[in-house]
């Protein structure tokens, strides 16, 4: 109590020692910039030093939210009239109508001269932007929504504006042309949902990103540094009535596409693809896009003209790496009835790695186009599909998996989770049948235990038992695949289906076969690596298989057994930190790769290396190793395994032991030294 009395008596000393009050102005400004204006104004009650701090806050965010209209108008008026500092950012949005106040706010705002202005007032007709807003010479970011504007005659341009975003607005051809061209450092431009603009003329020497969505008849682009462009033509646009700007002989759409030769990302949506197909751009595009790596487009797959225009675009994008497509429904298009299989154009997509199709219904037009895509892309690794069809998903998936692929790395089609749930829903049986079926009412753990004792083919067959067993195999923790009496094509389809549809945790993955699967193994390994199994066994005995680098990225691997393979470690290999068992049989590698593979497995306890080639000096450094079995042709061996209990060493008859040279050219022979390091061993086998 005495401390309280003393604190009250010495008000001046308390203020000077108040840590909140003594904060420097820049820290106060940073704190206030993280609050909305209403909360910032309330900080004036903290102390006398905070009383006017909010009038210097650099960022002003105003949202009408739960405010009554009158209270919000008062708040905005107070903020704009009392603020006396520099405003970096002014952002106002609301759903109530403020047409009577808008002109007043803009006049006050223009006197503050902010660097960034965002206005999103979405009630009623568009807000007319007063000429005073165009006098803010230091503006860098301008975002307007639901507005009407016409440039004043004395408009000198925004010399520092880099970001211009206009949405739901109306203007004229000449005003938009002047607004853009009078911003010499503009790098980002978005024009969406506009009216009153017929011929869009964009002249911006520094522009890098462009997004246009609206009704226009023609477009002219003069942007030599453009890197990404998204062009969307609204359905109401009369594209067939297009007239070149200034009545040139050549369409500006075609000319503008020719000016985009340096672009990296191109998006075509709305009915722009239909717009392009109306022109003679079917077999020859106006330019070759050497830097184009990513294409996004909306396409009607059953419109032959659009497919031809799309193929022509692909043909002129030799470095395309990523493709995103949206399948447009039939009802909104005027389609040509020629089918996709009649397409004879051959396109080479040598660098395409990923492709996706959204709005996929599984109709023949779409499947046939994907078949063409798979035959054109030798480097394709992934095809993502967003399912919206009403037909049986599994039937379409089987059809897709059967498509031939020119790419040995192309993995199976990846359907989204919604598509898989649609499959389950269409297969579901009556609840009463399930509840009365003793086989169907088994616990999931028991289902998994039963399935783990079967090979995959038999496990998949359990889907016929009842509806609850229909997808039970997709959760089985152990996957064992044997080709046996399978034809090669059928076994490939089985493996693809299992890896595509399995959605649970894979504890063990075991595959073996006698037929050749060199074209498919890399694809299977890529998919498997993304499932992070604990145990992997691969025994494919038709010719040596090169192990894909993605297999070495499975960080949680505990058990690895490979047979008939070639091992080359990737440079980025970080090791198997949990691996305890490593068995390599009939393989080839190098001294360095085997040494690193073993030494980068710090908890390895069991190591088997048999029938290998390419290894002369075997260097084994494994502090936890307990069991070692080596059989092969080598010249020297070095062991650093202090906990070794069992060692079996077999030297092949072809080995030139008499030529043995110590590793690192030590003075002492490493075979002799290694035997000396086995003084604590319990079991020793020496053969060969």
mmCIF file with all atom_site columns, N, CA and C in Angstrom, residues 643-675:
data_model
loop_
_atom_site.group_PDB
_atom_site.id
_atom_site.type_symbol
_atom_site.label_atom_id
_atom_site.label_alt_id
_atom_site.label_comp_id
_atom_site.label_asym_id
_atom_site.label_entity_id
_atom_site.label_seq_id
_atom_site.pdbx_PDB_ins_code
_atom_site.Cartn_x
_atom_site.Cartn_y
_atom_site.Cartn_z
_atom_site.occupancy
_atom_site.B_iso_or_equiv
_atom_site.pdbx_formal_charge
_atom_site.auth_seq_id
_atom_site.auth_comp_id
_atom_site.auth_asym_id
_atom_site.auth_atom_id
_atom_site.pdbx_PDB_model_num
ATOM 1  N N  . UNK A 1 643 ? 31.627 -53.740 -32.620 1.00 0.00 ? 643 UNK A N  1
ATOM 2  C CA . UNK A 1 643 ? 30.605 -54.570 -31.972 1.00 0.00 ? 643 UNK A CA 1
ATOM 3  C C  . UNK A 1 643 ? 30.252 -55.817 -32.780 1.00 0.00 ? 643 UNK A C  1
ATOM 4  N N  . UNK A 1 644 ? 31.080 -56.169 -33.762 1.00 0.00 ? 644 UNK A N  1
ATOM 5  C CA . UNK A 1 644 ? 30.800 -57.310 -34.621 1.00 0.00 ? 644 UNK A CA 1
ATOM 6  C C  . UNK A 1 644 ? 30.859 -58.619 -33.832 1.00 0.00 ? 644 UNK A C  1
ATOM 7  N N  . UNK A 1 645 ? 29.821 -59.462 -34.016 1.00 0.00 ? 645 UNK A N  1
ATOM 8  C CA . UNK A 1 645 ? 29.749 -60.756 -33.326 1.00 0.00 ? 645 UNK A CA 1
ATOM 9  C C  . UNK A 1 645 ? 29.887 -61.919 -34.303 1.00 0.00 ? 645 UNK A C  1
ATOM 10 N N  . UNK A 1 646 ? 29.342 -61.747 -35.540 1.00 0.00 ? 646 UNK A N  1
ATOM 11 C CA . UNK A 1 646 ? 29.390 -62.820 -36.531 1.00 0.00 ? 646 UNK A CA 1
ATOM 12 C C  . UNK A 1 646 ? 29.941 -62.252 -37.827 1.00 0.00 ? 646 UNK A C  1
ATOM 13 N N  . UNK A 1 647 ? 30.952 -62.917 -38.418 1.00 0.00 ? 647 UNK A N  1
ATOM 14 C CA . UNK A 1 647 ? 31.515 -62.485 -39.696 1.00 0.00 ? 647 UNK A CA 1
ATOM 15 C C  . UNK A 1 647 ? 31.731 -63.694 -40.581 1.00 0.00 ? 647 UNK A C  1
ATOM 16 N N  . UNK A 1 648 ? 31.210 -63.631 -41.804 1.00 0.00 ? 648 UNK A N  1
ATOM 17 C CA . UNK A 1 648 ? 31.418 -64.686 -42.794 1.00 0.00 ? 648 UNK A CA 1
ATOM 18 C C  . UNK A 1 648 ? 32.057 -64.031 -44.010 1.00 0.00 ? 648 UNK A C  1
ATOM 19 N N  . UNK A 1 649 ? 33.283 -64.435 -44.320 1.00 0.00 ? 649 UNK A N  1
ATOM 20 C CA . UNK A 1 649 ? 34.041 -63.813 -45.404 1.00 0.00 ? 649 UNK A CA 1
ATOM 21 C C  . UNK A 1 649 ? 34.312 -64.851 -46.477 1.00 0.00 ? 649 UNK A C  1
ATOM 22 N N  . UNK A 1 650 ? 33.819 -64.599 -47.685 1.00 0.00 ? 650 UNK A N  1
ATOM 23 C CA . UNK A 1 650 ? 33.981 -65.528 -48.803 1.00 0.00 ? 650 UNK A CA 1
ATOM 24 C C  . UNK A 1 650 ? 34.589 -64.749 -49.952 1.00 0.00 ? 650 UNK A C  1
ATOM 25 N N  . UNK A 1 651 ? 35.769 -65.167 -50.387 1.00 0.00 ? 651 UNK A N  1
ATOM 26 C CA . UNK A 1 651 ? 36.444 -64.502 -51.490 1.00 0.00 ? 651 UNK A CA 1
ATOM 27 C C  . UNK A 1 651 ? 36.299 -65.359 -52.743 1.00 0.00 ? 651 UNK A C  1
ATOM 28 N N  . UNK A 1 652 ? 35.763 -64.755 -53.823 1.00 0.00 ? 652 UNK A N  1
ATOM 29 C CA . UNK A 1 652 ? 35.549 -65.502 -55.063 1.00 0.00 ? 652 UNK A CA 1
ATOM 30 C C  . UNK A 1 652 ? 36.846 -65.973 -55.682 1.00 0.00 ? 652 UNK A C  1
ATOM 31 N N  . UNK A 1 653 ? 36.758 -67.039 -56.488 1.00 0.00 ? 653 UNK A N  1
ATOM 32 C CA . UNK A 1 653 ? 37.958 -67.622 -57.087 1.00 0.00 ? 653 UNK A CA 1
ATOM 33 C C  . UNK A 1 653 ? 38.600 -66.698 -58.108 1.00 0.00 ? 653 UNK A C  1
ATOM 34 N N  . UNK A 1 654 ? 37.815 -65.757 -58.611 1.00 0.00 ? 654 UNK A N  1
ATOM 35 C CA . UNK A 1 654 ? 38.375 -64.870 -59.632 1.00 0.00 ? 654 UNK A CA 1
ATOM 36 C C  . UNK A 1 654 ? 39.187 -63.719 -59.038 1.00 0.00 ? 654 UNK A C  1
ATOM 37 N N  . UNK A 1 655 ? 39.108 -63.549 -57.727 1.00 0.00 ? 655 UNK A N  1
ATOM 38 C CA . UNK A 1 655 ? 39.781 -62.412 -57.090 1.00 0.00 ? 655 UNK A CA 1
ATOM 39 C C  . UNK A 1 655 ? 41.297 -62.548 -57.201 1.00 0.00 ? 655 UNK A C  1
ATOM 40 N N  . UNK A 1 656 ? 41.964 -61.450 -57.505 1.00 0.00 ? 656 UNK A N  1
ATOM 41 C CA . UNK A 1 656 ? 43.429 -61.427 -57.617 1.00 0.00 ? 656 UNK A CA 1
ATOM 42 C C  . UNK A 1 656 ? 44.008 -60.966 -56.289 1.00 0.00 ? 656 UNK A C  1
ATOM 43 N N  . UNK A 1 657 ? 43.978 -61.898 -55.319 1.00 0.00 ? 657 UNK A N  1
ATOM 44 C CA . UNK A 1 657 ? 44.367 -61.517 -53.968 1.00 0.00 ? 657 UNK A CA 1
ATOM 45 C C  . UNK A 1 657 ? 45.842 -61.139 -53.884 1.00 0.00 ? 657 UNK A C  1
ATOM 46 N N  . UNK A 1 658 ? 46.645 -61.775 -54.755 1.00 0.00 ? 658 UNK A N  1
ATOM 47 C CA . UNK A 1 658 ? 48.075 -61.508 -54.687 1.00 0.00 ? 658 UNK A CA 1
ATOM 48 C C  . UNK A 1 658 ? 48.412 -60.080 -55.092 1.00 0.00 ? 658 UNK A C  1
ATOM 49 N N  . UNK A 1 659 ? 47.437 -59.382 -55.723 1.00 0.00 ? 659 UNK A N  1
ATOM 50 C CA . UNK A 1 659 ? 47.681 -58.001 -56.120 1.00 0.00 ? 659 UNK A CA 1
ATOM 51 C C  . UNK A 1 659 ? 47.188 -57.020 -55.060 1.00 0.00 ? 659 UNK A C  1
ATOM 52 N N  . UNK A 1 660 ? 46.864 -57.539 -53.883 1.00 0.00 ? 660 UNK A N  1
ATOM 53 C CA . UNK A 1 660 ? 46.249 -56.707 -52.851 1.00 0.00 ? 660 UNK A CA 1
ATOM 54 C C  . UNK A 1 660 ? 47.121 -55.508 -52.502 1.00 0.00 ? 660 UNK A C  1
ATOM 55 N N  . UNK A 1 661 ? 46.461 -54.349 -52.469 1.00 0.00 ? 661 UNK A N  1
ATOM 56 C CA . UNK A 1 661 ? 47.116 -53.108 -52.070 1.00 0.00 ? 661 UNK A CA 1
ATOM 57 C C  . UNK A 1 661 ? 46.313 -52.504 -50.936 1.00 0.00 ? 661 UNK A C  1
ATOM 58 N N  . UNK A 1 662 ? 46.935 -52.121 -49.835 1.00 0.00 ? 662 UNK A N  1
ATOM 59 C CA . UNK A 1 662 ? 46.159 -51.554 -48.713 1.00 0.00 ? 662 UNK A CA 1
ATOM 60 C C  . UNK A 1 662 ? 45.374 -50.320 -49.136 1.00 0.00 ? 662 UNK A C  1
ATOM 61 N N  . UNK A 1 663 ? 44.182 -50.147 -48.557 1.00 0.00 ? 663 UNK A N  1
ATOM 62 C CA . UNK A 1 663 ? 43.360 -48.962 -48.821 1.00 0.00 ? 663 UNK A CA 1
ATOM 63 C C  . UNK A 1 663 ? 44.103 -47.732 -48.323 1.00 0.00 ? 663 UNK A C  1
ATOM 64 N N  . UNK A 1 664 ? 44.091 -46.718 -49.150 1.00 0.00 ? 664 UNK A N  1
ATOM 65 C CA . UNK A 1 664 ? 44.790 -45.491 -48.753 1.00 0.00 ? 664 UNK A CA 1
ATOM 66 C C  . UNK A 1 664 ? 46.303 -45.679 -48.741 1.00 0.00 ? 664 UNK A C  1
ATOM 67 N N  . UNK A 1 665 ? 46.793 -46.852 -49.247 1.00 0.00 ? 665 UNK A N  1
ATOM 68 C CA . UNK A 1 665 ? 48.234 -47.136 -49.340 1.00 0.00 ? 665 UNK A CA 1
ATOM 69 C C  . UNK A 1 665 ? 48.919 -47.073 -47.973 1.00 0.00 ? 665 UNK A C  1
ATOM 70 N N  . UNK A 1 666 ? 48.214 -47.667 -46.965 1.00 0.00 ? 666 UNK A N  1
ATOM 71 C CA . UNK A 1 666 ? 48.841 -47.805 -45.655 1.00 0.00 ? 666 UNK A CA 1
ATOM 72 C C  . UNK A 1 666 ? 49.990 -48.819 -45.759 1.00 0.00 ? 666 UNK A C  1
ATOM 73 N N  . UNK A 1 667 ? 50.841 -48.779 -44.776 1.00 0.00 ? 667 UNK A N  1
ATOM 74 C CA . UNK A 1 667 ? 51.980 -49.694 -44.794 1.00 0.00 ? 667 UNK A CA 1
ATOM 75 C C  . UNK A 1 667 ? 51.551 -51.123 -44.505 1.00 0.00 ? 667 UNK A C  1
ATOM 76 N N  . UNK A 1 668 ? 50.499 -51.317 -43.725 1.00 0.00 ? 668 UNK A N  1
ATOM 77 C CA . UNK A 1 668 ? 50.082 -52.658 -43.323 1.00 0.00 ? 668 UNK A CA 1
ATOM 78 C C  . UNK A 1 668 ? 48.919 -53.127 -44.187 1.00 0.00 ? 668 UNK A C  1
ATOM 79 N N  . UNK A 1 669 ? 48.918 -54.372 -44.607 1.00 0.00 ? 669 UNK A N  1
ATOM 80 C CA . UNK A 1 669 ? 47.847 -54.941 -45.402 1.00 0.00 ? 669 UNK A CA 1
ATOM 81 C C  . UNK A 1 669 ? 46.548 -54.906 -44.620 1.00 0.00 ? 669 UNK A C  1
ATOM 82 N N  . UNK A 1 670 ? 45.442 -54.413 -45.251 1.00 0.00 ? 670 UNK A N  1
ATOM 83 C CA . UNK A 1 670 ? 44.188 -54.223 -44.527 1.00 0.00 ? 670 UNK A CA 1
ATOM 84 C C  . UNK A 1 670 ? 43.485 -55.533 -44.197 1.00 0.00 ? 670 UNK A C  1
ATOM 85 N N  . UNK A 1 671 ? 43.704 -56.590 -45.007 1.00 0.00 ? 671 UNK A N  1
ATOM 86 C CA . UNK A 1 671 ? 43.105 -57.882 -44.654 1.00 0.00 ? 671 UNK A CA 1
ATOM 87 C C  . UNK A 1 671 ? 43.663 -58.352 -43.320 1.00 0.00 ? 671 UNK A C  1
ATOM 88 N N  . UNK A 1 672 ? 44.961 -58.259 -43.188 1.00 0.00 ? 672 UNK A N  1
ATOM 89 C CA . UNK A 1 672 ? 45.607 -58.665 -41.937 1.00 0.00 ? 672 UNK A CA 1
ATOM 90 C C  . UNK A 1 672 ? 45.153 -57.785 -40.780 1.00 0.00 ? 672 UNK A C  1
ATOM 91 N N  . UNK A 1 673 ? 45.056 -56.480 -41.058 1.00 0.00 ? 673 UNK A N  1
ATOM 92 C CA . UNK A 1 673 ? 44.642 -55.537 -40.016 1.00 0.00 ? 673 UNK A CA 1
ATOM 93 C C  . UNK A 1 673 ? 43.194 -55.770 -39.604 1.00 0.00 ? 673 UNK A C  1
ATOM 94 N N  . UNK A 1 674 ? 42.345 -56.059 -40.616 1.00 0.00 ? 674 UNK A N  1
ATOM 95 C CA . UNK A 1 674 ? 40.926 -56.273 -40.324 1.00 0.00 ? 674 UNK A CA 1
ATOM 96 C C  . UNK A 1 674 ? 40.715 -57.517 -39.487 1.00 0.00 ? 674 UNK A C  1
ATOM 97 N N  . UNK A 1 675 ? 41.450 -58.591 -39.796 1.00 0.00 ? 675 UNK A N  1
ATOM 98 C CA . UNK A 1 675 ? 41.339 -59.799 -38.977 1.00 0.00 ? 675 UNK A CA 1
ATOM 99 C C  . UNK A 1 675 ? 41.766 -59.514 -37.547 1.00 0.00 ? 675 UNK A C  1
#
